[in-house]
Coordinates of C-alpha atoms in Angstrom, one line a residue:
M1 CA 125.4 94.6 92.8
H2 CA 123.9 97.8 94.6
R3 CA 122.8 95.5 97.5
A4 CA 127.1 94.3 97.9
V5 CA 128.2 97.3 97.4
V6 CA 125.9 98.4 100.4
L7 CA 126.2 95.4 102.4
G8 CA 130.5 96.1 102.2
V9 CA 129.7 99.6 103.9
I10 CA 127.5 99.1 105.9
T11 CA 130.0 98.2 108.7
S12 CA 131.4 101.6 108.3
L13 CA 128.1 103.8 108.2
L14 CA 126.9 103.4 111.7
I15 CA 130.0 104.7 112.6
A16 CA 130.3 107.9 110.3
G17 CA 129.1 110.7 112.4
S18 CA 131.4 110.0 115.6
A19 CA 134.9 111.0 113.0
N20 CA 133.6 114.5 112.6
A21 CA 133.2 116.9 115.9
S22 CA 130.1 117.8 116.7
C23 CA 128.4 120.5 116.1
S24 CA 129.4 123.8 117.5
S25 CA 128.7 127.2 114.3
P26 CA 126.2 125.3 112.5
Y27 CA 125.7 127.5 109.0
T28 CA 121.7 129.0 107.8
R29 CA 120.7 127.2 104.6
P30 CA 119.3 130.5 103.3
E31 CA 115.7 131.6 101.2
W32 CA 116.2 132.0 97.1
S33 CA 114.8 135.7 97.3
T34 CA 116.5 137.0 100.2
L35 CA 120.4 136.2 98.2
S36 CA 121.5 138.8 97.1
Q37 CA 121.9 138.9 92.9
S38 CA 126.1 138.1 93.0
Q39 CA 125.0 135.5 94.9
K40 CA 122.2 133.9 92.6
A41 CA 124.7 134.1 90.1
L42 CA 127.3 132.1 92.3
Y43 CA 125.3 129.8 93.1
I44 CA 124.2 129.4 89.1
T45 CA 128.0 129.1 88.4
A46 CA 128.6 126.2 90.7
L47 CA 126.0 124.6 89.7
K48 CA 126.6 124.8 86.1
V49 CA 130.3 123.3 86.9
L50 CA 128.6 120.1 88.2
A51 CA 126.5 119.3 85.1
N52 CA 129.5 120.2 82.6
R53 CA 131.3 117.5 84.8
P54 CA 130.9 114.1 82.8
Q55 CA 128.9 111.6 84.0
S56 CA 130.4 109.3 85.4
R57 CA 127.4 106.6 86.5
Q58 CA 129.0 105.6 90.4
G59 CA 127.0 103.2 91.7
V60 CA 127.9 105.0 95.3
V61 CA 128.7 108.7 95.8
S62 CA 132.4 108.9 97.4
D63 CA 133.4 111.4 96.6
P64 CA 131.4 114.7 96.0
S65 CA 133.7 116.8 94.4
S66 CA 134.4 115.3 91.4
I67 CA 130.4 114.0 91.3
S68 CA 128.1 115.8 88.6
L69 CA 124.9 116.9 88.4
L70 CA 123.4 113.9 85.7
D71 CA 124.9 111.3 88.6
F72 CA 122.8 112.6 91.2
T73 CA 119.7 112.1 88.1
N74 CA 121.4 108.1 87.3
L75 CA 121.2 107.4 91.2
H76 CA 118.1 109.2 92.4
A77 CA 116.3 107.6 89.5
R78 CA 117.9 104.2 90.3
A79 CA 117.2 104.9 94.2
S80 CA 113.6 105.8 93.2
P81 CA 111.0 102.5 93.3
W82 CA 112.7 103.0 97.4
A83 CA 113.6 106.1 98.5
H84 CA 109.5 108.0 98.2
G85 CA 106.4 106.4 100.1
S86 CA 108.9 104.8 102.7
A87 CA 109.8 105.9 106.2
E88 CA 113.4 106.1 104.3
F89 CA 111.8 109.1 101.8
Y90 CA 112.9 111.8 104.6
P91 CA 116.5 110.5 105.4
Y92 CA 116.9 110.0 101.9
H93 CA 116.3 113.2 100.6
R94 CA 118.3 114.5 103.7
A95 CA 121.7 112.9 102.9
M96 CA 120.8 114.2 99.7
M97 CA 120.9 117.3 99.8
W98 CA 123.8 117.1 101.7
K99 CA 126.5 115.4 99.5
F100 CA 124.4 117.9 96.8
E101 CA 125.6 120.7 99.2
Q102 CA 129.3 119.1 99.4
A103 CA 129.0 118.9 95.2
M104 CA 128.8 122.8 94.9
Q105 CA 131.3 124.0 98.1
S106 CA 133.7 122.4 96.0
A107 CA 132.3 123.9 92.5
G108 CA 133.1 127.0 94.3
W109 CA 129.6 128.1 96.6
I110 CA 130.2 129.0 99.7
G111 CA 127.5 128.2 103.0
G112 CA 124.7 126.6 103.0
V113 CA 122.6 125.5 99.6
P114 CA 119.4 127.7 99.4
Y115 CA 116.2 126.3 99.7
W116 CA 113.1 128.4 97.7
D117 CA 109.6 129.0 99.3
W118 CA 107.1 129.2 96.9
P119 CA 105.0 128.4 99.0
A120 CA 105.1 131.6 100.4
M121 CA 103.7 133.0 96.4
N122 CA 102.0 129.4 95.8
T123 CA 99.7 132.1 93.8
N124 CA 102.0 133.4 91.6
W125 CA 105.0 131.3 92.1
W126 CA 106.0 131.7 88.6
S127 CA 107.0 135.4 88.4
S128 CA 109.8 134.3 90.9
D129 CA 113.3 135.2 89.1
L130 CA 113.8 131.5 89.2
F131 CA 112.7 131.8 86.0
T132 CA 114.5 134.7 84.5
A133 CA 117.0 134.1 81.4
S134 CA 119.4 134.9 84.4
Y135 CA 118.8 131.8 86.3
I136 CA 117.3 128.0 85.2
G137 CA 114.9 129.3 82.2
E138 CA 111.5 130.0 81.9
A139 CA 108.8 128.6 83.8
K140 CA 106.6 127.0 81.2
S141 CA 108.8 126.6 78.1
S142 CA 107.3 128.2 74.8
S143 CA 109.1 125.8 71.9
A144 CA 107.0 122.6 70.7
S145 CA 108.9 120.3 72.2
Y146 CA 109.3 122.2 76.0
C147 CA 112.5 121.9 76.3
V148 CA 113.9 125.0 78.0
T149 CA 114.5 127.6 75.7
Q150 CA 116.1 130.4 78.1
G151 CA 118.6 131.0 80.9
Q152 CA 121.8 128.7 81.2
F153 CA 120.7 125.4 81.0
G154 CA 118.9 125.9 78.1
Q155 CA 118.9 123.7 74.9
S156 CA 121.6 125.1 73.9
S157 CA 124.1 124.7 76.8
Y158 CA 122.1 122.1 78.8
H159 CA 121.6 118.0 78.3
V160 CA 119.8 116.0 81.1
A161 CA 121.1 112.8 82.2
V162 CA 121.6 109.2 80.2
L163 CA 120.5 106.8 82.6
D164 CA 121.6 103.3 83.5
P165 CA 120.4 100.6 81.4
D166 CA 118.6 99.3 83.5
V167 CA 116.8 102.2 85.2
T168 CA 115.2 103.2 82.0
S169 CA 111.9 102.2 83.0
Y170 CA 111.6 104.8 86.0
A171 CA 111.5 107.6 83.3
N172 CA 107.9 107.0 82.2
G173 CA 109.0 106.8 78.5
L174 CA 111.4 110.5 79.2
H175 CA 114.7 110.9 77.0
Q176 CA 114.5 107.4 75.6
G177 CA 117.9 106.6 74.0
S178 CA 121.4 107.8 74.4
S179 CA 122.0 110.8 72.9
P180 CA 121.7 114.0 74.3
Q181 CA 118.9 116.1 75.5
C182 CA 116.7 118.8 76.0
L183 CA 115.9 119.9 79.9
I184 CA 111.7 119.7 79.6
R185 CA 109.1 121.7 82.0
C186 CA 105.5 123.2 80.9
G187 CA 105.2 124.1 84.1
E188 CA 100.7 124.9 85.5
V189 CA 101.8 128.9 85.4
G190 CA 98.2 130.1 86.2
S191 CA 97.2 127.0 89.5
A192 CA 98.3 127.4 92.9
A193 CA 100.5 125.5 94.4
T194 CA 99.7 123.9 97.9
Y195 CA 99.3 126.8 100.2
P196 CA 100.9 127.1 103.5
D197 CA 98.4 126.7 105.7
E198 CA 97.7 123.0 104.2
I199 CA 101.3 122.2 105.4
N200 CA 101.3 123.7 108.4
S201 CA 99.1 121.1 109.7
R202 CA 101.9 118.5 109.6
Y203 CA 102.8 120.1 112.7
S204 CA 100.7 118.7 114.6
A205 CA 102.1 115.2 114.2
T206 CA 103.8 113.8 117.3
T207 CA 105.8 111.1 115.7
Y208 CA 107.4 110.6 112.5
A209 CA 104.7 107.7 111.3
D210 CA 101.9 110.4 111.8
F211 CA 104.4 113.4 110.0
R212 CA 105.1 111.5 107.4
G213 CA 101.0 110.2 106.8
D214 CA 101.7 106.1 107.3
S215 CA 98.8 106.9 108.3
H216 CA 96.9 108.6 105.0
S217 CA 99.1 105.7 103.4
D218 CA 101.8 108.3 101.5
D219 CA 103.8 110.3 102.6
D220 CA 102.9 113.7 101.2
F221 CA 99.1 113.0 102.3
T222 CA 99.4 117.5 102.4
G223 CA 100.0 117.3 98.6
Y224 CA 103.3 120.1 99.5
H225 CA 105.8 117.7 98.0
A226 CA 103.4 116.4 94.6
S227 CA 102.2 119.7 94.5
G228 CA 106.2 121.4 94.1
H229 CA 107.2 118.5 91.2
E230 CA 104.7 119.3 89.0
I231 CA 103.0 122.6 89.4
V232 CA 106.9 123.2 88.1
G233 CA 107.4 120.4 85.3
G234 CA 104.4 120.6 84.2
Y235 CA 102.2 117.5 83.3
S236 CA 98.9 119.2 81.4
A237 CA 100.9 119.8 78.5
C238 CA 104.0 117.6 78.7
N239 CA 105.5 115.0 80.1
G240 CA 108.0 117.2 82.5
D241 CA 111.5 116.6 83.9
M242 CA 110.7 118.2 87.2
A243 CA 107.0 116.5 87.7
N244 CA 108.4 112.9 87.7
P245 CA 109.3 111.2 90.6
S246 CA 112.4 110.1 89.2
I247 CA 114.4 111.3 87.2
S248 CA 112.8 115.3 88.9
P249 CA 117.0 116.3 90.0
N250 CA 117.2 116.7 86.3
D251 CA 115.5 120.2 86.5
P252 CA 117.9 122.6 88.7
A253 CA 114.3 123.7 90.3
F254 CA 114.9 120.3 92.3
W255 CA 117.2 121.5 94.5
L256 CA 115.2 124.4 95.9
H257 CA 112.1 122.8 96.1
H258 CA 114.0 119.4 98.1
G259 CA 115.4 122.1 100.4
L260 CA 112.3 123.0 101.2
V261 CA 110.7 119.7 101.8
D262 CA 114.3 119.3 104.8
K263 CA 113.2 122.5 106.7
I264 CA 109.3 121.1 107.1
W265 CA 110.7 118.5 108.4
W266 CA 113.6 119.9 110.3
R267 CA 110.3 122.1 111.7
W268 CA 109.1 119.5 113.3
Q269 CA 111.8 118.0 114.2
T270 CA 113.0 121.5 116.7
R271 CA 109.6 121.5 118.6
C272 CA 110.3 117.9 120.5
A273 CA 113.6 117.0 121.8
A274 CA 112.3 113.2 120.9
F275 CA 111.8 114.1 117.1
L276 CA 114.8 114.5 116.5
T277 CA 116.0 110.1 117.3
D278 CA 111.9 109.5 116.3
Y279 CA 112.1 107.0 113.0
E280 CA 110.1 104.4 112.1
G281 CA 107.2 102.6 109.0
P282 CA 107.6 101.1 106.4
L283 CA 110.1 100.4 104.2
T284 CA 109.6 99.5 99.9
S285 CA 110.2 95.5 99.7
Y286 CA 113.8 94.0 98.6
D287 CA 114.9 97.9 99.8
P288 CA 118.8 96.8 99.5
I289 CA 119.7 98.5 102.6
D290 CA 117.2 96.1 103.9
P291 CA 119.0 93.3 103.8
T292 CA 117.2 91.2 106.4
G293 CA 113.4 91.4 104.4
S294 CA 112.1 92.9 107.4
D295 CA 110.5 95.7 105.7
V296 CA 110.8 97.4 109.2
A297 CA 112.6 101.5 109.1
V298 CA 115.2 101.4 111.5
S299 CA 117.9 104.1 112.5
T300 CA 120.8 101.8 112.5
Q301 CA 120.1 101.1 108.6
A302 CA 121.7 102.6 105.5
V303 CA 120.1 105.3 104.3
D304 CA 120.3 104.2 100.2
T305 CA 123.4 106.1 97.5
W306 CA 124.6 108.4 100.8
Q307 CA 126.8 105.7 101.8
V308 CA 125.4 107.0 105.7
S309 CA 122.9 106.0 108.1
V310 CA 119.5 106.8 109.1
A311 CA 120.7 108.0 112.5
S312 CA 123.5 110.1 111.7
V313 CA 121.0 112.5 109.7
L314 CA 118.4 112.6 111.7
N315 CA 119.9 115.8 113.2
T316 CA 120.8 119.0 111.5
K317 CA 123.2 119.7 114.2
G318 CA 124.6 116.7 115.2
D319 CA 128.0 115.0 114.8
L320 CA 127.6 114.5 110.5
L321 CA 125.8 117.5 109.3
C322 CA 126.0 120.9 111.1
Y323 CA 122.9 123.3 109.5
T324 CA 120.2 125.2 110.4
Y325 CA 117.4 127.0 107.7
A326 CA 116.8 130.9 108.2
S327 CA 112.8 132.0 108.4
S328 CA 110.8 133.2 105.5
G329 CA 107.2 133.7 104.4
S330 CA 105.3 130.5 104.7
D331 CA 106.4 129.3 108.3
L332 CA 103.3 130.2 110.2
S333 CA 102.4 129.5 113.9
M334 CA 102.2 125.5 114.3
P335 CA 100.2 124.6 116.3
A336 CA 100.1 123.7 120.1
I337 CA 101.3 119.9 120.8
T338 CA 102.5 117.2 123.1
C339 CA 106.3 116.9 123.2
P340 CA 106.9 113.2 123.8
A341 CA 108.8 111.5 125.7
A342 CA 112.6 111.7 124.5
S343 CA 114.7 108.4 124.3
S344 CA 117.6 108.0 126.1
S345 CA 119.3 107.6 122.6
S346 CA 118.1 111.7 122.8
S347 CA 120.7 111.9 125.7
G348 CA 123.3 114.5 123.1
S349 CA 120.2 116.6 121.1
S350 CA 118.3 119.6 122.6
T351 CA 115.5 121.5 121.2
T352 CA 115.7 124.4 120.3
G353 CA 114.4 127.6 122.8
S354 CA 113.1 124.5 125.8
S355 CA 113.4 125.0 129.3
G356 CA 113.0 122.7 131.8
S357 CA 114.1 119.1 134.5
G358 CA 114.3 116.1 134.0
S359 CA 116.6 113.6 133.2
S360 CA 117.7 112.4 130.1
G361 CA 115.1 109.9 128.3
S362 CA 111.4 110.1 130.5
G363 CA 108.7 113.0 130.9
S364 CA 106.9 115.0 129.0
S365 CA 106.8 118.5 128.5
T366 CA 104.4 121.0 126.1
V367 CA 104.0 123.0 122.8
S368 CA 102.7 125.8 122.3
A369 CA 101.6 126.7 119.3
N370 CA 104.8 128.9 117.6
S371 CA 106.3 130.4 114.7
G372 CA 109.8 131.0 114.1
S373 CA 113.0 128.6 112.3
G374 CA 111.5 126.1 115.2
S375 CA 112.4 127.3 117.6
A376 CA 109.4 125.6 120.0
S377 CA 108.6 126.3 123.7
S378 CA 108.7 123.5 125.1
S379 CA 108.5 122.8 129.3
G380 CA 108.5 119.9 131.9
S381 CA 109.7 118.1 134.1
G382 CA 109.7 114.3 135.7
S383 CA 111.3 110.9 135.6
G384 CA 108.2 109.3 134.3
S385 CA 108.2 106.7 131.6
G386 CA 106.3 107.5 129.3
S387 CA 104.1 110.1 131.2
V388 CA 102.7 112.6 129.1
A389 CA 101.2 116.4 129.4
T390 CA 98.7 117.5 127.7
A391 CA 98.9 120.3 125.4
T392 CA 97.5 124.3 125.4
G393 CA 95.3 124.0 122.6
G394 CA 95.7 120.1 122.5
S395 CA 94.3 116.9 122.7
D396 CA 95.2 114.8 125.1
A397 CA 97.4 111.6 124.1
S398 CA 97.7 108.1 125.4
A399 CA 100.6 106.9 127.4
T400 CA 103.6 106.0 125.4
G401 CA 104.7 102.7 128.0
S402 CA 105.3 99.9 125.7
A403 CA 104.8 96.3 125.6
T404 CA 105.5 93.0 124.6
I405 CA 102.9 90.9 122.6
A406 CA 103.5 87.0 122.7
T407 CA 103.6 85.4 119.2
T408 CA 103.9 82.2 117.6
A409 CA 107.3 83.0 115.7
S410 CA 110.8 84.8 117.6
S411 CA 110.2 88.3 117.8
S412 CA 112.0 91.6 117.3
D413 CA 112.1 95.0 118.1
I414 CA 110.1 96.3 114.8
S415 CA 107.9 99.2 114.4
D416 CA 105.2 99.5 116.7
W417 CA 102.2 99.8 114.1
V418 CA 104.0 97.2 111.3
T419 CA 103.3 93.3 112.0
P420 CA 104.2 91.5 108.6
M421 CA 102.8 88.4 107.8
I422 CA 103.8 84.8 106.8
V423 CA 102.5 82.8 104.5
G424 CA 102.4 79.1 104.3
F425 CA 100.6 78.3 101.3
V426 CA 100.6 74.8 101.3
A427 CA 98.6 74.8 105.6
R428 CA 97.3 77.8 104.4
K429 CA 98.6 79.2 108.7
I430 CA 99.5 82.5 108.8
S431 CA 102.0 83.7 111.5
F432 CA 102.6 86.1 112.5
N433 CA 106.1 88.0 114.1
T434 CA 105.5 91.1 115.8
G435 CA 107.1 93.3 118.1
H436 CA 107.1 96.1 120.6
R437 CA 103.9 98.3 121.1
R438 CA 102.7 101.1 121.9
D439 CA 99.2 100.0 123.0
N440 CA 98.3 97.2 124.1
N441 CA 94.8 96.4 122.2
S442 CA 93.5 92.6 123.8
D443 CA 92.9 89.7 121.3
S444 CA 89.3 89.1 120.1
S445 CA 87.7 86.3 118.2
V446 CA 85.9 86.3 115.0
D447 CA 83.3 84.0 114.7
A448 CA 83.2 81.9 112.3
D449 CA 79.9 80.4 110.0
A450 CA 80.2 77.9 107.1
S451 CA 82.1 80.3 104.6
I452 CA 84.6 80.7 106.6
S453 CA 87.0 78.2 107.5
V454 CA 89.4 80.3 110.1
I455 CA 93.1 79.2 109.8
S456 CA 93.9 82.2 112.5
T457 CA 92.8 85.8 114.0
R458 CA 94.6 87.5 115.6
T459 CA 93.7 90.8 117.1
D460 CA 96.5 93.9 116.9
K461 CA 97.4 96.7 116.6
H462 CA 95.7 97.4 113.9
Y463 CA 94.1 94.7 112.0
I464 CA 92.5 90.9 112.3
A465 CA 93.6 88.3 109.2
I466 CA 90.4 85.1 108.7
T467 CA 92.4 82.8 106.3
Q468 CA 88.7 81.9 104.1
A469 CA 87.6 78.6 102.3
D470 CA 87.7 79.6 99.3
N471 CA 92.3 80.1 100.7
S472 CA 91.5 83.7 100.5
T473 CA 92.8 85.9 103.1
L474 CA 90.6 88.7 104.7
I475 CA 92.1 91.5 106.4
I476 CA 90.1 93.5 108.6
F477 CA 91.6 96.6 110.2
N478 CA 91.1 97.8 113.7
N479 CA 90.1 100.7 113.3
A480 CA 86.9 103.2 114.2
E481 CA 86.2 102.1 109.8
G482 CA 86.4 98.6 110.1
K483 CA 87.1 98.8 106.5
N484 CA 88.9 95.1 105.4
V485 CA 90.9 94.1 102.4
T486 CA 90.6 90.8 100.9
V487 CA 93.9 89.1 99.7
P488 CA 93.2 87.0 96.9
A489 CA 94.6 83.4 97.4
D490 CA 97.4 83.7 94.7
Q491 CA 98.9 87.3 96.2
T492 CA 101.5 86.7 98.8
I493 CA 100.6 89.0 101.5
R494 CA 104.0 90.5 102.6
F495 CA 102.9 92.8 104.8
V496 CA 99.9 94.6 106.6
Y497 CA 100.6 98.0 107.2
R498 CA 97.9 100.7 108.6
S499 CA 96.3 101.7 106.0
Y500 CA 97.4 99.3 103.5
V501 CA 98.4 95.7 102.8
E502 CA 101.5 94.9 100.2
T503 CA 101.6 91.5 98.4
L504 CA 104.1 89.9 96.3
N505 CA 101.9 87.8 93.4
N506 CA 104.5 86.3 90.5
G507 CA 107.2 88.8 91.6
T508 CA 105.0 91.9 90.8
L509 CA 104.9 94.6 94.6
T510 CA 101.2 95.5 94.9
R511 CA 99.3 96.9 97.0
L512 CA 95.9 96.3 97.9
Y513 CA 93.7 99.1 99.7
P514 CA 90.4 99.3 101.5
Y515 CA 87.9 100.3 99.4
N516 CA 87.6 104.4 99.9
E517 CA 83.9 105.5 98.8
Y518 CA 84.4 108.2 96.2
K519 CA 84.0 111.2 97.4
P520 CA 83.7 114.4 95.3
Y521 CA 84.0 117.8 96.0
V522 CA 80.5 119.0 97.7
H523 CA 80.7 123.1 97.0
V524 CA 79.7 124.9 100.1
D525 CA 77.3 127.8 99.6
G526 CA 78.0 131.1 99.3
A527 CA 81.8 130.6 98.4
P528 CA 82.7 131.2 94.5
V529 CA 83.1 129.4 92.0
N530 CA 86.2 129.8 89.3
V531 CA 88.9 131.5 91.3
T532 CA 91.3 132.2 89.3
T533 CA 95.4 132.9 91.1
G534 CA 94.8 136.7 90.7
D535 CA 92.4 137.5 92.1
P536 CA 92.8 140.4 95.2
C537 CA 91.3 138.1 98.5
Y538 CA 89.7 134.6 97.1
R539 CA 91.4 131.6 97.5
A540 CA 91.7 130.1 93.9
Y541 CA 92.4 125.5 94.2
T542 CA 95.3 123.7 93.8
L543 CA 96.3 122.1 91.1
P544 CA 95.4 118.7 91.8
M545 CA 98.1 115.1 92.0
S546 CA 98.3 114.3 88.9
D547 CA 97.1 110.1 88.0
R548 CA 100.6 109.4 86.6
W549 CA 101.7 110.7 89.8
I550 CA 99.3 108.5 91.8
K551 CA 99.9 105.4 89.6
M552 CA 104.6 106.0 90.1
H553 CA 103.5 106.1 93.7
Q554 CA 101.2 103.6 93.4
L555 CA 98.5 105.5 95.7
D556 CA 94.8 104.8 96.0
W557 CA 93.5 107.4 94.2
A558 CA 89.5 107.6 96.1
K559 CA 91.9 108.0 99.4
V560 CA 94.0 111.0 96.8
R561 CA 91.2 112.8 95.6
N562 CA 88.9 112.7 98.6
S563 CA 91.4 114.8 100.2
E564 CA 91.4 116.9 97.4
A565 CA 87.8 117.9 97.5
R566 CA 88.0 118.1 100.9
A567 CA 91.0 120.2 100.8
M568 CA 88.2 122.1 98.3
E569 CA 86.5 122.9 100.6
R570 CA 88.3 123.7 103.5
I571 CA 89.7 126.9 100.6
D572 CA 85.5 127.6 100.6
R573 CA 85.1 128.7 103.8
W574 CA 88.4 130.1 104.1
N575 CA 87.1 132.4 101.5
I576 CA 83.6 132.6 102.8
E577 CA 85.1 134.1 106.9
N578 CA 87.6 136.0 104.7
C579 CA 86.2 137.1 102.1
G580 CA 82.5 137.4 102.5
P581 CA 79.8 134.7 100.9
V582 CA 78.7 135.8 97.1
S583 CA 75.8 135.8 96.4
S584 CA 73.9 132.3 94.5

């Protein structure tokens, strides 16, 4: 049903933006704390209007003026398998925020919906006036059931969505049954959320894939998205709504958090003209927006649920969208980068605060470290396709010229770093359907020994595949680490990504990761221990990601835990450098 709906509207999606006038007077989405008391009250009133609309269980959003707040939860839960952990994560939630904004405007809100800059108060986030009886209720419920009891979304005046029967499993055991149920919140009060400088590290990316975190096998490699969800919803004492990636829109905090998530993407996009059209990466298998089954993201595809194309939501000042974001406390100076050459298709876009000369779609520019609301100071000229300059304070970047690689199957223009594999288990012959690459690695051979029967080997950008004597397939990642994955003979390889292999076995999709040795945190000599969030100088460690979140997103447990351990060690070094060592 979902696939049919998508196919039925896809032809209109590609021209969705052309029906609207170009953005000439964008409105600004404000930060929550800058709103007046009357504006905050109006926001909550509009939210309540949406919450009081009857849940219609619409398969798609056709009329924001009639959609219920509860419909958003049901729709998000339905798309959850595809809208998370894939390239679609950012455009999906941007389109969702835009539809929510339209719904709020139909309910009386004026202008852009606010976002909450919780990183600016990451060590006392619970002290925000959001978590009061005037607004969305207590950060951590004191009731035995952890039902929110205060505010406009308390147990007596608000109930969460009833999910469609076929998506109830996505709730991970929460809110089973058809009777009205309360909003559950047991926020991790006293714990620190992600620090602004950790989030700021994303802005050194020069491709969407790196910004999103594909090389880390996780679109949240700095943990900030999960942090905002789990620290508010809570997981140590209860299974809070906000901490559940599928049904989190039940909690009104979701919208303020995802406003921040969209702002972070927006800040990165406004650094370079090329970023306004950059979109690539993997899709989750069987995503209805990809009827060809390529599992590769391209901007001409639809966005699940929201009846727009990806291309139409890449630029927030384009033909469809027309907004920017106000600056706020966690907007740190972004690291210097080298802007890649903009594609010719982005000729209608410009980078805020940029200057320079040269034909559209050529050359590159240097962007210095900057703060502001995405206002990059860039300059550059030239028409050389694929030329790259070195950013001040940055690192050398390789040329971005394309090269076509010969294939055993028909070529198609797909992502530069993902190669589909079609495995025929009768003949055990592996064929590769590859497309255009951004670099040109030479082929190399792998010597067979008595235990390995080489049916096919190939060195592409990131891996070699070898079929072994026991009919398992050895995937060797072609990178400095030289890691590998062995795929059992009874599992069909669907795709090999830069950091994991996706397989299919009896209808079950699985991500197989290379072995990553768990390297636990090692205390840095001189750093304090047991720091609390109330310390006047020293930083406390951030709340770790829950095992449940890792499992629901099929993340690499060791990689997540290693990332968290390294972050703890960075905090140790920060504490020593900024507050001084302590005696051992």
